[in-house]
mmCIF file of C-alpha atoms in Angstrom:
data_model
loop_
_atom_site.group_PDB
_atom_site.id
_atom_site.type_symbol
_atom_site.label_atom_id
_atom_site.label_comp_id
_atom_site.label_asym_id
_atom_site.label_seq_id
_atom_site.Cartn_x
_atom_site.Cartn_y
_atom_site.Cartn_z
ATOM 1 C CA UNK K 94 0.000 0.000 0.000
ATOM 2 C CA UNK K 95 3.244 2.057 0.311
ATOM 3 C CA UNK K 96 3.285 2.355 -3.578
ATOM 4 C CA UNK K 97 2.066 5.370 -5.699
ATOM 5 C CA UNK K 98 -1.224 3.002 -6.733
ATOM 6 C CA UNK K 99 -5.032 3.204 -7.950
ATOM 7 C CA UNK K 100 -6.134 1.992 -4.381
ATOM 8 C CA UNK K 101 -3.849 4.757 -2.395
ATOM 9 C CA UNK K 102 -5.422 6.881 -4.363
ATOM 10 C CA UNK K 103 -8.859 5.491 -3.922
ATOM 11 C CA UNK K 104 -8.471 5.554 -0.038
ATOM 12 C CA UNK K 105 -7.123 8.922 -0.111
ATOM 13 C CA UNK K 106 -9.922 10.398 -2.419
ATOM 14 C CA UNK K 107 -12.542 8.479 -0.460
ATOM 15 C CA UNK K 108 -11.002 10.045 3.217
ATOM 16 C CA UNK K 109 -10.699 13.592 1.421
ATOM 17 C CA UNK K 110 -14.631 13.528 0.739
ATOM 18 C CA UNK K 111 -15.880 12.530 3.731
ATOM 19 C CA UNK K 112 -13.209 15.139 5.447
ATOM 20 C CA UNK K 113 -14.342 17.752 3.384
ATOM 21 C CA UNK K 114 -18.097 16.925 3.817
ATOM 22 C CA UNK K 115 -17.560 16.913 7.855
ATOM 23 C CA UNK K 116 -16.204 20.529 7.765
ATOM 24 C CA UNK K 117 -18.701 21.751 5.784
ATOM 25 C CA UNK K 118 -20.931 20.555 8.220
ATOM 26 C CA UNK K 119 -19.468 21.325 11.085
ATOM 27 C CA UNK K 120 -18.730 24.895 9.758
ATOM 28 C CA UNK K 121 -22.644 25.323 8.507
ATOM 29 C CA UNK K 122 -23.476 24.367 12.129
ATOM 30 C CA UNK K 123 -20.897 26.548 14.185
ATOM 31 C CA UNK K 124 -21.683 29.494 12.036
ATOM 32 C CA UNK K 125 -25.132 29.657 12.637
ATOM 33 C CA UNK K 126 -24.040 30.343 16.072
ATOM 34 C CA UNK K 127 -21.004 32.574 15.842
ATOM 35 C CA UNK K 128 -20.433 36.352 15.857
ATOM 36 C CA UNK K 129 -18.060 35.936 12.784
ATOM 37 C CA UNK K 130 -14.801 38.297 14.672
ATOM 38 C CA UNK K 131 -13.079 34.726 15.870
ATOM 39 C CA UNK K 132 -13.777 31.747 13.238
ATOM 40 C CA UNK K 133 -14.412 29.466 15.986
ATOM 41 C CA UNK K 134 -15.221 26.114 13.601
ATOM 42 C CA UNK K 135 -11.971 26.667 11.404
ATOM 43 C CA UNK K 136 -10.110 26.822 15.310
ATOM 44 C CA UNK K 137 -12.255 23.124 16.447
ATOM 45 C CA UNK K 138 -11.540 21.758 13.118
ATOM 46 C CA UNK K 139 -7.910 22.729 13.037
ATOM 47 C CA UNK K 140 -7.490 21.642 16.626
ATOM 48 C CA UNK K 141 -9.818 18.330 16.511
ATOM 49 C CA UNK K 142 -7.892 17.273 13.163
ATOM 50 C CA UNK K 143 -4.386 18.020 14.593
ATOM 51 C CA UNK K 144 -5.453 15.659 17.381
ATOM 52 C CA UNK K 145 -6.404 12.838 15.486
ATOM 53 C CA UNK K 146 -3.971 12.637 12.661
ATOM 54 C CA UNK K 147 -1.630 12.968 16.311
ATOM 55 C CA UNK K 148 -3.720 10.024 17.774
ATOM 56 C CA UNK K 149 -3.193 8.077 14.217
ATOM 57 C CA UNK K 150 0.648 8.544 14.114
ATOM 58 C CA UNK K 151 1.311 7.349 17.720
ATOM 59 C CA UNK K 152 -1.399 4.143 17.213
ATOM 60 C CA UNK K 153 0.545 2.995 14.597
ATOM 61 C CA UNK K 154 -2.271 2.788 12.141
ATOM 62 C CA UNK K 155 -1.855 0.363 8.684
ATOM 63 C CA UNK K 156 -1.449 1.835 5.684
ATOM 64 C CA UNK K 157 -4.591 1.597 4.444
ATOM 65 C CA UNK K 158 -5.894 3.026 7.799
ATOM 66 C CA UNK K 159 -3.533 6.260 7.045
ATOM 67 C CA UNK K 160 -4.123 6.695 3.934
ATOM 68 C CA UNK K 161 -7.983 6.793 4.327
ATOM 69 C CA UNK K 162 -8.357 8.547 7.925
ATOM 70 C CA UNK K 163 -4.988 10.252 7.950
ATOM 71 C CA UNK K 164 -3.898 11.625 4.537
ATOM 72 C CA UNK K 165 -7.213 11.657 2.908
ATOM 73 C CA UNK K 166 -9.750 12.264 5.741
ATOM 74 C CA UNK K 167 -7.969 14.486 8.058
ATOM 75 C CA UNK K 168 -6.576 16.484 4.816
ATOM 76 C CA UNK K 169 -10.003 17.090 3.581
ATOM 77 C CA UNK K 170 -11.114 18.042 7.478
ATOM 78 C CA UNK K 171 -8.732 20.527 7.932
ATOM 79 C CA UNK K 172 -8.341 23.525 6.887
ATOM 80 C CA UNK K 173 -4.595 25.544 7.270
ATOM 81 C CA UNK K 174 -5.308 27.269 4.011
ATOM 82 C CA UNK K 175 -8.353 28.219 5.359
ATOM 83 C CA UNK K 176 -6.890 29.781 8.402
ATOM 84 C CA UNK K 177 -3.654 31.788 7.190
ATOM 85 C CA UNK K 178 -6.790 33.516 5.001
ATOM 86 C CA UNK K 179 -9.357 34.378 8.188
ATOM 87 C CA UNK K 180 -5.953 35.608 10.104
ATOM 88 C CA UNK K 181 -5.674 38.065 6.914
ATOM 89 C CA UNK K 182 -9.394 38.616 6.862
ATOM 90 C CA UNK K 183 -9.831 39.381 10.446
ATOM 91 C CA UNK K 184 -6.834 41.653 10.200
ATOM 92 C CA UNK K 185 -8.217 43.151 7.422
ATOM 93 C CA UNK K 186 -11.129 43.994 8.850
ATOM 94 C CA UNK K 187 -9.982 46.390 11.034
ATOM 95 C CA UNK K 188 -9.468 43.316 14.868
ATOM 96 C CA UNK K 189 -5.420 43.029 14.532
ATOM 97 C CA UNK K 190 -6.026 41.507 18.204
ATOM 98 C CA UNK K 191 -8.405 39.022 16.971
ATOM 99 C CA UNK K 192 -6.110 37.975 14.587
ATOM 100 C CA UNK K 193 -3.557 37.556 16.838
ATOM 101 C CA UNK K 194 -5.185 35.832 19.052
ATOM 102 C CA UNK K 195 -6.785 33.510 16.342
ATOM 103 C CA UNK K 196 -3.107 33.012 15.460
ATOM 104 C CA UNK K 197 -1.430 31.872 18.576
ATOM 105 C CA UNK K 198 -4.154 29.845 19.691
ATOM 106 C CA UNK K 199 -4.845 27.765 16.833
ATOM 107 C CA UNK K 200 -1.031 27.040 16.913
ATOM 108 C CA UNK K 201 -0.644 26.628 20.526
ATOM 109 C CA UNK K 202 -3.648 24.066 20.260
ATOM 110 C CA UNK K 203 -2.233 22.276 17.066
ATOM 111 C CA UNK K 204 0.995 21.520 18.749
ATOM 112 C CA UNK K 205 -0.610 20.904 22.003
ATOM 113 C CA UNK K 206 -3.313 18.527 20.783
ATOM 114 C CA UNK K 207 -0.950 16.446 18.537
ATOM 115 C CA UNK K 208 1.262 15.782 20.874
ATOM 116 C CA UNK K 209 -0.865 14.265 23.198
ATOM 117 C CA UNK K 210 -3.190 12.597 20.107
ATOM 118 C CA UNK K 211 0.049 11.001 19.288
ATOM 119 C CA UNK K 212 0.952 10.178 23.144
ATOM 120 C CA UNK K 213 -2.620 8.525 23.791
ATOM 121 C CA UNK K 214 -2.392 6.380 20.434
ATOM 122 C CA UNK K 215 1.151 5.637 21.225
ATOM 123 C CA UNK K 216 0.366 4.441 25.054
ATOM 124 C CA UNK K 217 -2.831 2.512 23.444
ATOM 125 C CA UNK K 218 -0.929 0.783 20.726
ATOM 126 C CA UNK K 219 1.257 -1.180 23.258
#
């Protein structure tokens, strides 16, 4: 599964979609509930994904596994792209301290959360 094949790229495809589909939804629902100064479902997302492609690394998953839920599904979930743009946005828009903040806590929280996604898998996996 290691190999550049039609089946990688099957898992990976498939795990992008249903990524991509679970932001959307999760963004559509966080939204509706949201101000719009602090993009609070980008932030989950980021942090949530960070986690579990953390918790997938330190389990050990298969390659198949990986490819689907790591590469493909976490890739399509989230959203870095996404959030260098709001940081620019917010700035933008007149909240420089918004965007900072946005900033350093989606970070802190990304580095944070996959490190201990990647400790819990890893302590689970033996």
């Amino acid at each position: 599964m290691g190999d550049y094949n039609g089946l990688a790229l099957f898992f990976v495809g498939l795990g992008g979609g249903f990524g991509a589909i679970l932001r959307y939804s999760i963004t559509r629902l966080l939204s509706a509930h949201n101000g719009g100064r602090f993009p609070l479902a980008t932030f989950l997302i980021n942090s949530l994904g960070t986690f579990c492609l953390g918790f997938l690394s330190g389990f050990g998953a298969g390659d198949a596994k990986l490819l689907f839920l790591g590469t493909g599904m976490m890739g399509g979930f989230t959203t870095f792209s996404t959030f260098n743009h709001e940081i620019l946005r917010i700035h933008g828009d007149g909240h420089p301290y918004h965007a900072g903040l946005y900033a350093v806590l989606t970070l802190s929280a990304g580095l944070t959360l996959g490190f201990l996604g990647m400790a819990i898998g890893y302590g689970l996996s033996r």
